[in-house]
Each structure stands twice: as C-alpha cells, then as structure tokens.
Short mmCIF file of C-alpha atoms in Angstrom, two decimals:
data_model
loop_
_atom_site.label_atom_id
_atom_site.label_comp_id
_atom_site.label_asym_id
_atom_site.label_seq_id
_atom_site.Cartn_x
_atom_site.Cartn_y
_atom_site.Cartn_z
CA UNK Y 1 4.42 -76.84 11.09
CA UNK Y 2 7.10 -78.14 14.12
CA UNK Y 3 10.21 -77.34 14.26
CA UNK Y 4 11.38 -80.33 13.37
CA UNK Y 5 9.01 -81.06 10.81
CA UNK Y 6 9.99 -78.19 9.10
CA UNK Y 7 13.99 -79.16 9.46
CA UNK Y 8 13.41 -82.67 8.15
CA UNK Y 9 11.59 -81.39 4.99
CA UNK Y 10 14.80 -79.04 4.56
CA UNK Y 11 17.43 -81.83 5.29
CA UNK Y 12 15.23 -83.88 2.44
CA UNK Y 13 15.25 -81.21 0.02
CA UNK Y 14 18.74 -80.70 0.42
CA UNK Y 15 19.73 -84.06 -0.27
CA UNK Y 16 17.19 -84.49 -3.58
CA UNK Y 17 19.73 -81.64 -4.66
CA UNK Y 18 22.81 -82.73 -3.21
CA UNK Y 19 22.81 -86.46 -5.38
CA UNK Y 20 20.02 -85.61 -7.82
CA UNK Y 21 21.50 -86.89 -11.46
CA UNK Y 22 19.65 -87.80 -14.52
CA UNK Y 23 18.95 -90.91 -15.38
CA UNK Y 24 20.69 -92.75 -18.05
CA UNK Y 25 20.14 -95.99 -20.05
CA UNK Y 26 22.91 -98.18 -19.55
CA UNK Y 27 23.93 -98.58 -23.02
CA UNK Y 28 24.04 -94.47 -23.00
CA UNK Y 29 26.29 -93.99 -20.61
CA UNK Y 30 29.35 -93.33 -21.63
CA UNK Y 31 31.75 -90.67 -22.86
CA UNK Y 32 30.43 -90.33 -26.34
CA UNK Y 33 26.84 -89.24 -24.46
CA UNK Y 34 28.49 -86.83 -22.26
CA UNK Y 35 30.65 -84.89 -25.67
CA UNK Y 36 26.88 -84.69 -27.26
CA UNK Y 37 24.84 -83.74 -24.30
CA UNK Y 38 27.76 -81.46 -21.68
CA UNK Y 39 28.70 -78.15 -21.93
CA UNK Y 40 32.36 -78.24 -21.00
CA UNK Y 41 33.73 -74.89 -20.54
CA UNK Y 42 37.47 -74.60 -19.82
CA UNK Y 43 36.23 -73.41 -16.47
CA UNK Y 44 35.00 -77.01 -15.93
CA UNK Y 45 37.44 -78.94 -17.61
CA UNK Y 46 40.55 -77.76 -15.49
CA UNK Y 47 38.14 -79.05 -12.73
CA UNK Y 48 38.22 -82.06 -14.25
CA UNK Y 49 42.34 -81.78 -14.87
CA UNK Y 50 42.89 -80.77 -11.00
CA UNK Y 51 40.37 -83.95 -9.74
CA UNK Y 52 42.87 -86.02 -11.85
CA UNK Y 53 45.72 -84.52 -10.88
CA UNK Y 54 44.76 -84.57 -7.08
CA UNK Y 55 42.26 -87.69 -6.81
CA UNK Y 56 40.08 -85.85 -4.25
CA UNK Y 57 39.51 -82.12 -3.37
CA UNK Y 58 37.95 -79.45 -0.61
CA UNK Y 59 35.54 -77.02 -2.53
CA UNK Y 60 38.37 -74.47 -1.11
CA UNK Y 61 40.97 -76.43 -2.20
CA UNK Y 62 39.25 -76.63 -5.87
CA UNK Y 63 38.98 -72.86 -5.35
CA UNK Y 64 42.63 -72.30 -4.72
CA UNK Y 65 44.36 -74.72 -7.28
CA UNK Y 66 41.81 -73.44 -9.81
CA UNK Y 67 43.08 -70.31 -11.88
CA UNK Y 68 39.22 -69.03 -12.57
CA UNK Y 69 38.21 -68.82 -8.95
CA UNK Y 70 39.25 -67.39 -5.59
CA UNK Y 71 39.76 -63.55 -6.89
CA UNK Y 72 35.65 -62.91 -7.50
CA UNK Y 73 33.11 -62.19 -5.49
CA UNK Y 74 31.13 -65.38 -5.55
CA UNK Y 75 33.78 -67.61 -6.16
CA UNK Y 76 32.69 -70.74 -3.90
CA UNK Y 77 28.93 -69.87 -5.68
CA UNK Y 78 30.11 -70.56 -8.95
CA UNK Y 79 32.73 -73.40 -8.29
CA UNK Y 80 29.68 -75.04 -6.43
CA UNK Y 81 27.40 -74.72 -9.18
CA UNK Y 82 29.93 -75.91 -11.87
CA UNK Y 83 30.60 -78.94 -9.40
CA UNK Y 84 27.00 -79.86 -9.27
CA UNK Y 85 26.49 -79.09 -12.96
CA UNK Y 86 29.67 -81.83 -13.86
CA UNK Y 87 28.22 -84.04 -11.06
CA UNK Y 88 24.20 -84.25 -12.07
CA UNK Y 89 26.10 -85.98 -15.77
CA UNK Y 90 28.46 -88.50 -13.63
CA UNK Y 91 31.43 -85.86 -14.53
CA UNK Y 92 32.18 -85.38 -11.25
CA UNK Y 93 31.19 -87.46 -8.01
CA UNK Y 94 30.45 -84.86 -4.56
CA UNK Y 95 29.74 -85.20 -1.12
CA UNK Y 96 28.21 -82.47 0.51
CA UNK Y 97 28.55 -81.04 3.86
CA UNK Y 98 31.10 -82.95 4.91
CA UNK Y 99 33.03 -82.40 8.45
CA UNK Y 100 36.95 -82.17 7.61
CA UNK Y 101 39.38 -81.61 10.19
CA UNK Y 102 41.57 -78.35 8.78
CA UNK Y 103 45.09 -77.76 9.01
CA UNK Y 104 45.15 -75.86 12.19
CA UNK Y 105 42.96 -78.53 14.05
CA UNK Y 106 39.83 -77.05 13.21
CA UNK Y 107 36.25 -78.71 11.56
CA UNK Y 108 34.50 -77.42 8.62
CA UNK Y 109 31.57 -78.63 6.69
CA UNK Y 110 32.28 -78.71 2.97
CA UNK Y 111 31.83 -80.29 -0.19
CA UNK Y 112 34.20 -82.49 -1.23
CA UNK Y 113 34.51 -83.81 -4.89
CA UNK Y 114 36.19 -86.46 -6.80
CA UNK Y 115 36.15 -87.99 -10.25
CA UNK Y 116 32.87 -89.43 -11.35
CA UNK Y 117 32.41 -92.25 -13.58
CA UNK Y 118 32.15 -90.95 -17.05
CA UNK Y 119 35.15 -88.36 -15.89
CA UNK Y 120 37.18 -91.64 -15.93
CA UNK Y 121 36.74 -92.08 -19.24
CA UNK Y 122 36.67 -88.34 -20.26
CA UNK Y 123 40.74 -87.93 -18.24
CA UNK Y 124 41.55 -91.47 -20.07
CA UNK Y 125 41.89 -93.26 -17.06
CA UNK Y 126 41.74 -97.44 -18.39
CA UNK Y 127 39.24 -98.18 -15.15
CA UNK Y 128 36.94 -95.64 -12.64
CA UNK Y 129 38.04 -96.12 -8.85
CA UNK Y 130 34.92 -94.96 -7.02
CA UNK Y 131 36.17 -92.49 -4.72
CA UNK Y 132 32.91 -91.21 -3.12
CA UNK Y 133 30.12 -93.78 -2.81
CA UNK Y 134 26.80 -93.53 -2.42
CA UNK Y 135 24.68 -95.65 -0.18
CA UNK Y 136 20.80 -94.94 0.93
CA UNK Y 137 20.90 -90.84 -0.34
CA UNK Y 138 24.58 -90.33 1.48
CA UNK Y 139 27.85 -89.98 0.33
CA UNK Y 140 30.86 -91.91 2.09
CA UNK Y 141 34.59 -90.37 1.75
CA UNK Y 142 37.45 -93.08 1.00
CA UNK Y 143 38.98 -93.76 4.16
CA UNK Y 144 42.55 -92.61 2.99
CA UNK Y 145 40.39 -88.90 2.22
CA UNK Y 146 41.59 -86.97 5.97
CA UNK Y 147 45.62 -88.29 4.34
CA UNK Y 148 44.31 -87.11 1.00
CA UNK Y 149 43.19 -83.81 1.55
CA UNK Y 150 45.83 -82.88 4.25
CA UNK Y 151 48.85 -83.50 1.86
CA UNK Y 152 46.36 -81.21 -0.58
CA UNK Y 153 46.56 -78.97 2.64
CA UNK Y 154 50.56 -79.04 2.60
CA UNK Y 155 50.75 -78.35 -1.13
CA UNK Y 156 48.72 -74.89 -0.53
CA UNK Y 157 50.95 -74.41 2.69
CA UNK Y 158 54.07 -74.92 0.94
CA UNK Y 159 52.99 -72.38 -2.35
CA UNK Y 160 51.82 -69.60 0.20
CA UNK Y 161 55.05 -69.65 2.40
CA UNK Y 162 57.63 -70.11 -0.74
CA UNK Y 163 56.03 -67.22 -2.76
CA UNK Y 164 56.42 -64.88 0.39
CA UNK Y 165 59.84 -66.05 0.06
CA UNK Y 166 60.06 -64.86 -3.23
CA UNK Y 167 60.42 -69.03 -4.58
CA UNK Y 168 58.70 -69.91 -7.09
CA UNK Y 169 56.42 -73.63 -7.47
CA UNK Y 170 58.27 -74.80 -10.81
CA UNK Y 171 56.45 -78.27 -10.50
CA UNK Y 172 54.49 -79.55 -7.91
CA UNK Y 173 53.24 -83.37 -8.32
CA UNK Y 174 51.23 -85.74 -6.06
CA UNK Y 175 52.05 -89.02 -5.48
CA UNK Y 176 55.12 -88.59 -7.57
CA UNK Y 177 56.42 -92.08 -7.98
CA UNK Y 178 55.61 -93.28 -11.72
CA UNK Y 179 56.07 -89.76 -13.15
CA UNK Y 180 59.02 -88.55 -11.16
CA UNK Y 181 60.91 -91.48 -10.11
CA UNK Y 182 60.25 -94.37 -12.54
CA UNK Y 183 62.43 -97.05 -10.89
CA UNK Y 184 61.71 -100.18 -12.74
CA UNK Y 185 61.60 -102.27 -9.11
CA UNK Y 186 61.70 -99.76 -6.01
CA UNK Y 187 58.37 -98.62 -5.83
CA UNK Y 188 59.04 -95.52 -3.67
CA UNK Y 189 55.89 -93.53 -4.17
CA UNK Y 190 56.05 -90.13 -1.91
CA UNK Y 191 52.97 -88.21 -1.58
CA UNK Y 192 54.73 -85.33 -3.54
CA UNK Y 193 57.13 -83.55 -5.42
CA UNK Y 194 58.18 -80.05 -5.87
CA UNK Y 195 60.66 -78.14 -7.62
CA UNK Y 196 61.55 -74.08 -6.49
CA UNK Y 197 62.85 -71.79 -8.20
CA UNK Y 198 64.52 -69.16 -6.21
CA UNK Y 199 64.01 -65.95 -7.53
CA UNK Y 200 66.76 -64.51 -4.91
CA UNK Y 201 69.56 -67.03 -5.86
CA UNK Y 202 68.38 -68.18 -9.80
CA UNK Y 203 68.99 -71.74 -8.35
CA UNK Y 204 66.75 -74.63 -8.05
CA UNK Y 205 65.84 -76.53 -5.49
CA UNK Y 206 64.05 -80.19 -4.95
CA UNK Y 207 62.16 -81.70 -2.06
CA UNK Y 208 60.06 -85.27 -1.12
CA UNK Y 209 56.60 -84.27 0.94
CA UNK Y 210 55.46 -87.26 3.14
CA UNK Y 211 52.48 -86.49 5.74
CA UNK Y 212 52.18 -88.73 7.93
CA UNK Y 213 48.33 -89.00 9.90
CA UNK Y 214 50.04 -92.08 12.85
CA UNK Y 215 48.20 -95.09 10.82
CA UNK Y 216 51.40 -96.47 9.90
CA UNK Y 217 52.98 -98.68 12.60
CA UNK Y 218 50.17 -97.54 14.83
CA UNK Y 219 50.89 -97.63 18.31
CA UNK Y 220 54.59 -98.42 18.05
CA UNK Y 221 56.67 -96.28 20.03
CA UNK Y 222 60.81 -97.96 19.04
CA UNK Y 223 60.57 -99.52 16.00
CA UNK Y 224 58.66 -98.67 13.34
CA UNK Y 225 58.96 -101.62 10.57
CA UNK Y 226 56.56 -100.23 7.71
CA UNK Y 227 58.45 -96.57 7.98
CA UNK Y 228 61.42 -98.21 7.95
CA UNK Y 229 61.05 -100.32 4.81
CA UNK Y 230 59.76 -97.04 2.81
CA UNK Y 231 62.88 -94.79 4.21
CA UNK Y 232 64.91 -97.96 2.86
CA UNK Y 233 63.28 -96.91 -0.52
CA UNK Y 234 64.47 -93.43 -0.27
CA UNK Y 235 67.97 -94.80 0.45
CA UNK Y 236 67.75 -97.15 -2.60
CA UNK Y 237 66.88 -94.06 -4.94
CA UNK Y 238 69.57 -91.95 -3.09
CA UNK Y 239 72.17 -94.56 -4.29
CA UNK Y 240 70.63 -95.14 -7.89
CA UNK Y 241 73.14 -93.61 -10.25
CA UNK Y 242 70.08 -93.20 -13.07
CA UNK Y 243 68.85 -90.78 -11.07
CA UNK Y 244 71.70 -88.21 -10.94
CA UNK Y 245 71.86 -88.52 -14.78
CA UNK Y 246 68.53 -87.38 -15.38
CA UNK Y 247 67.61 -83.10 -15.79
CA UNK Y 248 65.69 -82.31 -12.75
CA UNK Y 249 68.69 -83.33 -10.76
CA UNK Y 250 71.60 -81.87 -13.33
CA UNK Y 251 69.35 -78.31 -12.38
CA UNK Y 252 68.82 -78.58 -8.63
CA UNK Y 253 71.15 -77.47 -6.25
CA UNK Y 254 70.69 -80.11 -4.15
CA UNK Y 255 70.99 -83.51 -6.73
CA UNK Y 256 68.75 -85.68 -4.33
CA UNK Y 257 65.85 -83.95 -3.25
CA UNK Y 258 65.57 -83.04 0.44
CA UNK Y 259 62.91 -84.88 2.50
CA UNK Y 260 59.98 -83.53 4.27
CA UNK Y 261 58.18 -86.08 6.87
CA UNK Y 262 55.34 -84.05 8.38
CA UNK Y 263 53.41 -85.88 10.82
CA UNK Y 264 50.84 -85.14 13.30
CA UNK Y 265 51.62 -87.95 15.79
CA UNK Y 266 53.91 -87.17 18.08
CA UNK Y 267 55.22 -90.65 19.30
CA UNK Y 268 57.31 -90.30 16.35
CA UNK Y 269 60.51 -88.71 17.94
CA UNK Y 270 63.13 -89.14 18.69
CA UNK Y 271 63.21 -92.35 16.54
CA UNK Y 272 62.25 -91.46 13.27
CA UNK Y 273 64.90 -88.47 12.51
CA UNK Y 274 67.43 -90.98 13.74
CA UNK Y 275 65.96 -93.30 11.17
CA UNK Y 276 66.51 -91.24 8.22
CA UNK Y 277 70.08 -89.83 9.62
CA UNK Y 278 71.28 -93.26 10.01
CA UNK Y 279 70.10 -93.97 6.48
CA UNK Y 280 72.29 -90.52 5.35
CA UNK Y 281 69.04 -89.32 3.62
CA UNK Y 282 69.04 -85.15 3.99
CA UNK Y 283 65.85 -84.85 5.66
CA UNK Y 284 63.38 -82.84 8.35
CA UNK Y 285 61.14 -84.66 10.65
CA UNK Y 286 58.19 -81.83 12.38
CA UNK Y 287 54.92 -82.18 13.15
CA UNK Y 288 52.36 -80.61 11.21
CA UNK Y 289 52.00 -77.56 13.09
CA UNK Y 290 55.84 -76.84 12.43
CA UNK Y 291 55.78 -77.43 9.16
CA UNK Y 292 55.84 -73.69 7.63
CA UNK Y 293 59.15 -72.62 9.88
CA UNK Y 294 61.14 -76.15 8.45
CA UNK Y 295 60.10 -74.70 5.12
CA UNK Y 296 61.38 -71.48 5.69
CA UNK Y 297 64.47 -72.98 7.50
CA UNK Y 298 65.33 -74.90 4.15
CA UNK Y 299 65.06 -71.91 1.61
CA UNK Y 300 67.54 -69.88 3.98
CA UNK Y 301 69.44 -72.69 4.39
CA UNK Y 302 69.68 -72.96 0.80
CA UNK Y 303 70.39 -69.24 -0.07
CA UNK Y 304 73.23 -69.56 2.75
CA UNK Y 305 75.24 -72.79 0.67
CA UNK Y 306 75.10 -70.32 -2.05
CA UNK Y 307 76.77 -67.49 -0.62
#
C-alpha cells in the first residue's frame, strides 16, 4: 500500500470517528430521549454548564475551567472521550483538529467544542444557535470563534496572574451585559466581568475585559466610530446612578469597574486611550502581549490607594 493510500484511509477513518453520531428518528430527538438513553455523570454535565457559560471552548480550555481535569495523568484522554461520548447523542457539537492561533502567537491543532442541539434544550436555552456546522464530513468554526476563544484565553490569563498575586476570582462572567449590567436601554455588553478579592488588602475590586482582534473600524487609523459609540456606553453606565446603588459596587473599592481594552492591533494608539480619557472612564489600553504586566500594575495600584 502507497504512502498516500495508506494516509487517505487514516484521514477517512479519522473523520468516521470524528462526526460519527447515531441516528435518530425525528420525532425522537429531543431531551426526553437523551434523560432515557445518556449517562450524564457530573463529570459531563459541568461540561455542559462551562459550554453554556462560555458558548465555545479549546479542549485545554475545557481542561482548565473544568474542576475534574488538568491534575491526572490522562486528563486531555478522558475530557476527549467524554466530549465525543456527549457529542455522538447531539449533547455536545466538536470540531476536531482544528488550527487556533494561541495567546503567544502560536498554532495548535485542537478540538474545539460547543453546545449541540439537544444540549440546548438540556441548559434550557428557548432556541439552539448552531455554533459548529457541519458540511460534507467537516466541521466549520463560527467566524466570531478566534474573538471567542481569545477572551476564553484572557479569562485563564487573568486567574493565573491574580492568584500569584494572592487575588482571588470572586466572579468571573462572559459577555456580562444582561446578568451584570441590566440597563433597560444601553445595551453595553463587555466580553467580561470579574470581581477580586484581595487576600492582601480584604478589599474588592471590579474590572470590564474587552479584547479587541482589529475587525472593528477596520482599517481606520483617527477615528474610530463603532469604538466610539460602545465607549459612549461605558460612559452612560458610568453616569447611571442605579448602578452605584446596587451590592457589587457598595463592596468594590473602586464603585465603577476599571476597564481593560486588550487588543492585538496596533493602529489603535494613541487614539483610543485618549478616547476613553476624554470620556473620564478609568481605563488601560495594551496590546495583548502586555496584558499580564497592566494586570499586575492594577492590583498594586490598588493595594497602594489602600495604604
């Protein structure tokens, strides 16, 4: 047998068992099928919880959110297998051996997973949004997915750096704007959330994430309209009196949270810092590669008001 023969066969194989699932009757699938015929584990249903929680996850990712993996041997073995398990029943939707561009700049193939059609229904969710499709044996990531999975990348960032800080992650939520913010009209919806608590000072402190990938006002170098219009959102919050009424602000140190733009293009200075001064929104433009020493800059600056 060739070479390639042989490869071809393999690549074949591998994709019966990438997107093999069994076959269901229409009028069988649904949630009440899956309750008879899954075994959900705990193990597998926080899967479930994170995919909600985080729309679309890195196997690694999965394995660091997750409080059953990452400190076994085999860990990505049996995350993988409990991924294909919830996938073969339409738990879970995967794409395997994926190229993602990592933090640092570098590619990795991986699996990345999302909720699958009867998971809708199993989290509660009113309508499925088909995050990974499937089209001729291959699965196709979301276009939003490198924006996705890098603020995923920030979250993980931000948790390692604060807990050598000796902060702790009270609360950390994505896309924070109907849980966190609930303005009846502004719409402000930052990518996330996060309250410390400082184990050094006993205070509490709260911060905006934005990560920015250079879609937004692409190519525009002076003014950036669309960037513009959402920091005029953070302003609107900054002056809504509700806000300042309501516990997680009473508890933080810092009553409107600080605000992190992270961006990897970097056409975005000198304008957009001036943007958000102007604006009087506490803030910290970087680009993604600076991202850990702003964090660490805002803890001690923190711990310094406090002295």
């Amino acid at each position: 047998m060739s070479g390639t023969s042989a490869s071809a066969k393999r690549s074949s194989r591998r994709v019966r068992q990438d997107y093999k699932r069994l076959r269901l009757p229409k009028s069988e699938f649904n949630l009440d099928w899956a309750r008879v015929n899954v075994e959900l584990t705990p193990r597998r249903e926080k899967i479930l919880e994170l995919l909600k929680t985080h729309r679309i996850l890195t196997a690694e990712q999965l394995e660091y959110l997750h409080p059953d993996y990452g400190h076994q041997s085999q860990s990505q073995m049996l995350l993988r297998r409990d991924i294909s398990k919830l996938h073969e029943v339409y738990l879970v939707d995967k794409a395997a051996q994926k190229k993602i561009l990592r933090w640092d700049g570098t590619e990795k193939k991986t699996m990345v997973a999302a909720i699958g059609r009867i998971g809708s229904q199993y989290v509660g969710w009113a309508e499925h949004y088909e995050r990974i499709r499937y089209e001729n044996g291959s699965a196709i990531l979301p276009k939003t997915a490198h924006h996705v999975l890098r603020v995923h990348d920030m979250e993980i960032l931000a948790r390692e750096t604060l807990k050598s800080l000796r902060v702790d992650v009270l609360a950390w939520v994505f896309e924070c704007g109907k849980q966190i913010i609930q303005h009846p009209t502004n719409g402000l919806n930052p990518d996330a959330f996060c309250i410390m608590g400082d184990q050094v000072t006993g205070e509490k402190y709260t911060a905006f994430f934005e990560y920015d990938t250079g879609s937004m006002d692409l190519r525009k170098r002076m003014k950036f309209p669309e960037l513009e219009a959402k920091f005029d959102k953070y302003k609107g919050i900054q002056e809504w009196r509700t806000w300042y009424q309501r516990p997680l602000s009473l508890k933080s140190e810092n009553k409107f949270p600080y605000v992190f733009f992270v961006t990897e293009e970097e056409k975005r200075f000198p304008v957009l810092p001036e943007l958000l001064s102007k604006r009087g929104i506490k803030s910290t433009v970087c680009m993604q590669s600076d991202f850990v020493n702003e964090l660490k800059k805002f803890i001690h600056t923190m711990r310094k008001s406090n002295v």
